[in-house]
PDB file of C-alpha atoms in Angstrom:
ATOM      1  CA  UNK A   1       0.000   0.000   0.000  1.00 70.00           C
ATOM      2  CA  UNK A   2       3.014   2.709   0.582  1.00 74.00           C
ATOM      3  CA  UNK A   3       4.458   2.216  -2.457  1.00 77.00           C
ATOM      4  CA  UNK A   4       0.990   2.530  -4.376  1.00 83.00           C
ATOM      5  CA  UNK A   5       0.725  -0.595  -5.788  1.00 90.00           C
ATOM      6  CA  UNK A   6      -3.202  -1.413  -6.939  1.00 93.00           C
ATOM      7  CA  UNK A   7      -4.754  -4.060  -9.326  1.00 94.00           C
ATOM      8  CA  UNK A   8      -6.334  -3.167 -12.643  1.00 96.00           C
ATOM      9  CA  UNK A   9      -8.920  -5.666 -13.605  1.00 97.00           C
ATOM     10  CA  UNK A  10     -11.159  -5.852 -16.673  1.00 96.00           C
ATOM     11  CA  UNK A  11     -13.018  -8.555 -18.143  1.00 96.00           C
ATOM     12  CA  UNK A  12     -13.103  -6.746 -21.899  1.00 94.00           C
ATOM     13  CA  UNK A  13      -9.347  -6.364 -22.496  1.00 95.00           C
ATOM     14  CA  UNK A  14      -7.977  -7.394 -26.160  1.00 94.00           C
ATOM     15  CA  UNK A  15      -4.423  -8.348 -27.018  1.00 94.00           C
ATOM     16  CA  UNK A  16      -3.970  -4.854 -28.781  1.00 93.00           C
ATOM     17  CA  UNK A  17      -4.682  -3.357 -25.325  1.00 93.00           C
ATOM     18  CA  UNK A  18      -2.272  -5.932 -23.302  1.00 95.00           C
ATOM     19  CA  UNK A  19       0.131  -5.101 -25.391  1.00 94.00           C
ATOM     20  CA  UNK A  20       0.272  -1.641 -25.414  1.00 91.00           C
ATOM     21  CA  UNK A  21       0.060  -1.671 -21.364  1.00 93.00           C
ATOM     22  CA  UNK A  22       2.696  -4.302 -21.849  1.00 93.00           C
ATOM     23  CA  UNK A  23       2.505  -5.605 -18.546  1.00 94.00           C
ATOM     24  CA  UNK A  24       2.717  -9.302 -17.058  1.00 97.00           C
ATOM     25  CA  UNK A  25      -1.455 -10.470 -16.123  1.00 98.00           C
ATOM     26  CA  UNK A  26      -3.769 -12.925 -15.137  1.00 98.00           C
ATOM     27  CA  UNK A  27      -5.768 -14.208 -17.176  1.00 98.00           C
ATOM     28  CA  UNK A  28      -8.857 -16.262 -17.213  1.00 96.00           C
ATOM     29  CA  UNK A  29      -9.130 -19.246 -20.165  1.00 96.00           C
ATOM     30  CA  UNK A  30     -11.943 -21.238 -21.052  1.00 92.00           C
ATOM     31  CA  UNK A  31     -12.300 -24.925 -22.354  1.00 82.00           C
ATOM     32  CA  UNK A  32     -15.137 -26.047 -24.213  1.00 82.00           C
ATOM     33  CA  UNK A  33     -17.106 -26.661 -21.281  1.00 89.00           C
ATOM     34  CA  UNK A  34     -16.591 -23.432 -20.076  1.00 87.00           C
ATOM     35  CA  UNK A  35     -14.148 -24.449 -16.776  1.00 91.00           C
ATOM     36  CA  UNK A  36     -12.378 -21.960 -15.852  1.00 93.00           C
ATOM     37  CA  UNK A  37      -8.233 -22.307 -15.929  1.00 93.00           C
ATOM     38  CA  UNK A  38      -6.130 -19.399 -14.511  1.00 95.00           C
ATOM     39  CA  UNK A  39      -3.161 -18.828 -16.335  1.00 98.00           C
ATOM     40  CA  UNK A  40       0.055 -15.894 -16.135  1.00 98.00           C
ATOM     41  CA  UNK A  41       0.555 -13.946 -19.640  1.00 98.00           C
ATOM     42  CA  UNK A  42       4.097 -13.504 -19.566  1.00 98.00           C
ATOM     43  CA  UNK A  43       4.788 -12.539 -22.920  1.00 97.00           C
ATOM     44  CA  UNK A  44       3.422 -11.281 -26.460  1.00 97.00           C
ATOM     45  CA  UNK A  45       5.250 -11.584 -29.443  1.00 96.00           C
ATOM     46  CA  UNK A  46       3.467 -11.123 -32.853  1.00 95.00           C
ATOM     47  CA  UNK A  47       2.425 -14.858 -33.348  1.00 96.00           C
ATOM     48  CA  UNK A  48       2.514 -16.355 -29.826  1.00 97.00           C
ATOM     49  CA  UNK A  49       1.867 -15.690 -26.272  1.00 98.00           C
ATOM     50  CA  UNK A  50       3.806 -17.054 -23.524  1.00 98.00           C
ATOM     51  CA  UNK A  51       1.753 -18.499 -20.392  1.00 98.00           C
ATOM     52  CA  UNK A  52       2.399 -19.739 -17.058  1.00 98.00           C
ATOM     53  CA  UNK A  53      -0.009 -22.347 -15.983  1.00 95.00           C
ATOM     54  CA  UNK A  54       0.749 -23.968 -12.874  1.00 94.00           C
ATOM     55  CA  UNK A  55       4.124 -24.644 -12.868  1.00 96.00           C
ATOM     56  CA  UNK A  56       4.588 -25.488 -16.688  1.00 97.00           C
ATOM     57  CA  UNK A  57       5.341 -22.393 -19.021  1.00 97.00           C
ATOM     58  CA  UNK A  58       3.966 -22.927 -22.458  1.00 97.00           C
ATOM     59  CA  UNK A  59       3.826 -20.949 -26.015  1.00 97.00           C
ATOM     60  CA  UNK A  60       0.373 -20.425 -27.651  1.00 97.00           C
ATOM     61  CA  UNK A  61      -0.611 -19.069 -30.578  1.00 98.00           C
ATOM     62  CA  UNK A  62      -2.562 -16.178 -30.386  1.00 97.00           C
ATOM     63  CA  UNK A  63      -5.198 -17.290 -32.649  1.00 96.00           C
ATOM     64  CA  UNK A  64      -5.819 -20.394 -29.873  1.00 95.00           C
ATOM     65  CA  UNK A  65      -5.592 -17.833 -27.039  1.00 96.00           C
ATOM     66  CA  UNK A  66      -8.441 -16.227 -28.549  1.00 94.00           C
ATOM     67  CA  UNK A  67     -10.296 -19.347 -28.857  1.00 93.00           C
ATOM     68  CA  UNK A  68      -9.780 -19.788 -25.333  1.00 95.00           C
ATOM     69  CA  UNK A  69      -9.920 -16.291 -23.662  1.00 96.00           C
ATOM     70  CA  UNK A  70     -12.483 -13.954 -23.501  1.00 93.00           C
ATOM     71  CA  UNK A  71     -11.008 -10.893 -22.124  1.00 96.00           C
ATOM     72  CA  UNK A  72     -10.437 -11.000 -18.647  1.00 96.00           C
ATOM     73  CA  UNK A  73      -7.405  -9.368 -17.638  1.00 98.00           C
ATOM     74  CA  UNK A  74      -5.729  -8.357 -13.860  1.00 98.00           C
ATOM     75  CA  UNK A  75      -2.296  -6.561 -13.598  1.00 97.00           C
ATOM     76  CA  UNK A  76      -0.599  -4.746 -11.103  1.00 94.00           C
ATOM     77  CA  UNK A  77       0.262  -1.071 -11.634  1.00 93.00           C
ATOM     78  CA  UNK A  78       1.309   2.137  -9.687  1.00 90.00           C
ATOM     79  CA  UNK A  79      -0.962   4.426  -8.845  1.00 92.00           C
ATOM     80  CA  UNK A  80       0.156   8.090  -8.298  1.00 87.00           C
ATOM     81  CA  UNK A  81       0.581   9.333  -5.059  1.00 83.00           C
ATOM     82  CA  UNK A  82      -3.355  10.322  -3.443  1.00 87.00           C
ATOM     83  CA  UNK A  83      -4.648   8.930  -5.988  1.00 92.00           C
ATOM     84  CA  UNK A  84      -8.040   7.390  -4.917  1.00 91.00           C
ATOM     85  CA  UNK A  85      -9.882   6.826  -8.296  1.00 94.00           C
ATOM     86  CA  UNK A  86     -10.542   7.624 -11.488  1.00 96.00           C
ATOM     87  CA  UNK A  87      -9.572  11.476 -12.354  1.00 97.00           C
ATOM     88  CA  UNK A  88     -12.032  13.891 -13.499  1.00 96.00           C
ATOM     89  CA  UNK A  89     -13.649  16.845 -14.374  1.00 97.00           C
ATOM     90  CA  UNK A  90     -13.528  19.214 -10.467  1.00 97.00           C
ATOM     91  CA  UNK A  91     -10.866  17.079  -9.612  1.00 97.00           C
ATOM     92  CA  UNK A  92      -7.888  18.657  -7.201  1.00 96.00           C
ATOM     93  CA  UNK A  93      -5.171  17.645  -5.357  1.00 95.00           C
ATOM     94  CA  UNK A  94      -1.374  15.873  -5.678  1.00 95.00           C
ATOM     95  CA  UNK A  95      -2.626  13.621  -8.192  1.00 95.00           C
ATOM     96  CA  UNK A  96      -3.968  16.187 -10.373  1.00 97.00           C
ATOM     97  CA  UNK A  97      -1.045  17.992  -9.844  1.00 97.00           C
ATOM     98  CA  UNK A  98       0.902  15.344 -10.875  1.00 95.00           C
ATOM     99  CA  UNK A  99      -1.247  14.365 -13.775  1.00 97.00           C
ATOM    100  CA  UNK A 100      -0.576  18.016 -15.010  1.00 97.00           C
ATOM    101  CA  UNK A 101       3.011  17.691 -15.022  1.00 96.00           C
ATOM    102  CA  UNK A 102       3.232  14.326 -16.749  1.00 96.00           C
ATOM    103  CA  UNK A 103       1.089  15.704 -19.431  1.00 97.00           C
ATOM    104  CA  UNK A 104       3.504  18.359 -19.649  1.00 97.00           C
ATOM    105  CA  UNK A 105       6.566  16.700 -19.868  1.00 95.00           C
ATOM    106  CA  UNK A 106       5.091  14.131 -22.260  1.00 95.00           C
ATOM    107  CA  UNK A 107       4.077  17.849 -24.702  1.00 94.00           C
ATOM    108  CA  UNK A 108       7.150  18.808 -24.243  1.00 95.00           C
ATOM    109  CA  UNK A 109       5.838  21.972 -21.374  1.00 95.00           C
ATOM    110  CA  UNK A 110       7.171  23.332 -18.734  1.00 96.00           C
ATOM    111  CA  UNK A 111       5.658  21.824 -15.423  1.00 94.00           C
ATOM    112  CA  UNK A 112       2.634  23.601 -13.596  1.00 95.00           C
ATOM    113  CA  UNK A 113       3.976  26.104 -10.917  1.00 95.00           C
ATOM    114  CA  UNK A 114       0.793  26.113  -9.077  1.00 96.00           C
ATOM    115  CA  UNK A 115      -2.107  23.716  -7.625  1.00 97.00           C
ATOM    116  CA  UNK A 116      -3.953  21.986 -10.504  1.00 97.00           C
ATOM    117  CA  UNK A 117      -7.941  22.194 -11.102  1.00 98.00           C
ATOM    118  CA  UNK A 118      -9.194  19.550 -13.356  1.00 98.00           C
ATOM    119  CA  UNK A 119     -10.819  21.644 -15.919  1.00 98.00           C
ATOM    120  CA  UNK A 120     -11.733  21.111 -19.492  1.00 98.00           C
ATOM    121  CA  UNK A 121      -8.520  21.869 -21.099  1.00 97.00           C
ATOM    122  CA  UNK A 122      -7.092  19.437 -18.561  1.00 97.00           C
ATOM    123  CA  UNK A 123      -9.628  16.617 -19.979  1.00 98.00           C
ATOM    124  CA  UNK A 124      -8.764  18.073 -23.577  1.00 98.00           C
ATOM    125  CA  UNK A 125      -5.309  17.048 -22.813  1.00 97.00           C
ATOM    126  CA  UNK A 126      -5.819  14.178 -20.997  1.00 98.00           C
ATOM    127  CA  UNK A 127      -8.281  13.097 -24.146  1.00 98.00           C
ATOM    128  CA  UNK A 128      -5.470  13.800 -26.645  1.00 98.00           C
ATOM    129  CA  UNK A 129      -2.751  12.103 -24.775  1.00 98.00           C
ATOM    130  CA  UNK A 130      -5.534   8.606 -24.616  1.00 97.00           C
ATOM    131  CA  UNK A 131      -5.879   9.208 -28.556  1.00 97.00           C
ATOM    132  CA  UNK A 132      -1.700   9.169 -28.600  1.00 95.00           C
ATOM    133  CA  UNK A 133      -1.775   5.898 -26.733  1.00 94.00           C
ATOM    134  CA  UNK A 134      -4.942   4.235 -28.399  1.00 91.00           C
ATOM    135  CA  UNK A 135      -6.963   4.522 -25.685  1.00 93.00           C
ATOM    136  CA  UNK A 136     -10.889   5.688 -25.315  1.00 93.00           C
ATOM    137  CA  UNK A 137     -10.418   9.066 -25.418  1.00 97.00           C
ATOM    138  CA  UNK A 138     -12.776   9.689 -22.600  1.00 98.00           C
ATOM    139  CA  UNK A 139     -10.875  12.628 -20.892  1.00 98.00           C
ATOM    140  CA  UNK A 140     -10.794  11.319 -17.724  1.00 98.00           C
ATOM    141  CA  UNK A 141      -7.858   9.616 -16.261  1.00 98.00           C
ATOM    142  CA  UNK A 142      -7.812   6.023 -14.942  1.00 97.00           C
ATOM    143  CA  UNK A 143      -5.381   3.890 -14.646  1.00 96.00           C
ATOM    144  CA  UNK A 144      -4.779   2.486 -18.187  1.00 96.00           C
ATOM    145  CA  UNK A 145      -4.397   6.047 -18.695  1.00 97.00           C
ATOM    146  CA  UNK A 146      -1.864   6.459 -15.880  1.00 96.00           C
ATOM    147  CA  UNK A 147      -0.271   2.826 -17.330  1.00 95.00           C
ATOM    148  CA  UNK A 148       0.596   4.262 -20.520  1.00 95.00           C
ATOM    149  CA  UNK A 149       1.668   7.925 -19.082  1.00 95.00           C
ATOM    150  CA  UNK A 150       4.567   6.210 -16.731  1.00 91.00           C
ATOM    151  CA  UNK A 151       5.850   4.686 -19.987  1.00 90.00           C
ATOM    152  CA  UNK A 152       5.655   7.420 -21.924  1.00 92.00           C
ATOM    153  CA  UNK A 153       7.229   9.292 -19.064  1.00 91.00           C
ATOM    154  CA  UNK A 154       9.783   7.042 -18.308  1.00 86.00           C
ATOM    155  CA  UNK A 155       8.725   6.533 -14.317  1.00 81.00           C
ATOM    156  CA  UNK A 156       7.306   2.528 -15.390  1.00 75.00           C
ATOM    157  CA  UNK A 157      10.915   1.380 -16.175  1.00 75.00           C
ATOM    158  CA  UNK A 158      10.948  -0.115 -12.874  1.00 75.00           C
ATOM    159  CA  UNK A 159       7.911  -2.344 -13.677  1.00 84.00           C
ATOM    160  CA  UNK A 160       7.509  -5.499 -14.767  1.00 89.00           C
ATOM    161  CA  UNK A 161       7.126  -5.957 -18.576  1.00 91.00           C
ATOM    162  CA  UNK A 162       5.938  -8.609 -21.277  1.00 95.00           C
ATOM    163  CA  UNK A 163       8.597 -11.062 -22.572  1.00 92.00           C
ATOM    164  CA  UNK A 164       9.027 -10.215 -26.788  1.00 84.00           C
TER     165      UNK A 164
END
C-alpha cells in the first residue's frame, strides 16, 4: 500500500490493449465446457503468447488464445501518489497535480507552478494524450491512462514488462 501498488482488472481487455500496457497479467481461459483455468501472460510476441499455468510455461498461438480467452485481464500497476480513483472533471489535489506535469513533460511543457484544477482543457489534454496511446479518449484519467503515461514518461521502467 506505501508504495501505491493497486490491481487493474477488466473482463473486456484485447491483445492490442495488453500489449500496449505491456505488462505481465492474469488471465482467465476457457475450455469447451466453459471451466475456468487461470493462467500468467508472460509474454506477447506477434504470433505467440507465452503463459504460465501452474508450474509449466507454455507458447500459444494467439489465434488459440483467442479461442480460449475472452477478455479478462488483472495486472498490477502504480498508482500516483493520493490517488483514490478515477480522475475527473472538479478534480484537485497531488494527483492532479501530478497528472498536469506528466502531461507536460510528455508535450514537451514546462511543469505547472501552481495547484492543478481539473478543468476542461485538462480533460482536452488528458483526451489527446488517450488518442496518442490508443486509448478511449474519454478525458478522464484512470489507470490504463496512468499505465501508458509512466511509460511514456519514463517513471514505469521499474515495472515489470511482457517477454518479446
Amino acid at each position: 500500500q506505501r508504495a501505491q501498488w493497486q490491481c487493474f482488472r477488466t473482463a473486456v481487455a484485447s491483445l492490442p490493449l495488453v500489449r500496449q500496457l505491456d505488462r505481465p497479467g492474469f488471465i482467465t481461459l476457457r475450455d469447451g465446457s466453459g471451466r475456468p483455468a487461470y493462467a500468467l501472460l508472460l509474454g506477447l510476441s506477434p504470433r505467440a503468447a507465452t503463459l504460465r499455468i501452474g508450474r509449466d510455461t507454455v507458447d500459444v498461438t494467439l489465434v488459440s488464445l483467442a479461442d480460449l480467452w475472452a477478455g479478462d485481464f488483472a495486472t498490477y500497476w502504480r498508482a500516483p501518489d493520493s490517488y483514490n480513483g478515477i480522475l475527473k472533471l472538479g478534480a484537485r489535489g497531488p494527483a492532479v497535480d501530478g497528472l498536469a506535469a506528466q502531461l507536460a513533460s510528455v508535450r514537451g511543457d514546462a511543469a505547472p507552478t501552481a495547484p492543478v484544477l481539473y478543468d476542461n482543457v485538462m480533460a482536452v489534454r488528458v483526451a489527446a494524450f488517450q488518442t496518442t496511446q490508443g486509448l478511449t479518449a474519454d478525458g478522464r484519467a484512470g489507470p490504463t491512462t496512468f499505465m501508458q503515461l509512466a511509460r511514456a514518461t519514463g517513471s514505469a521502467r521499474l515495472e515489470p514488462r511482457l517477454l518479446r
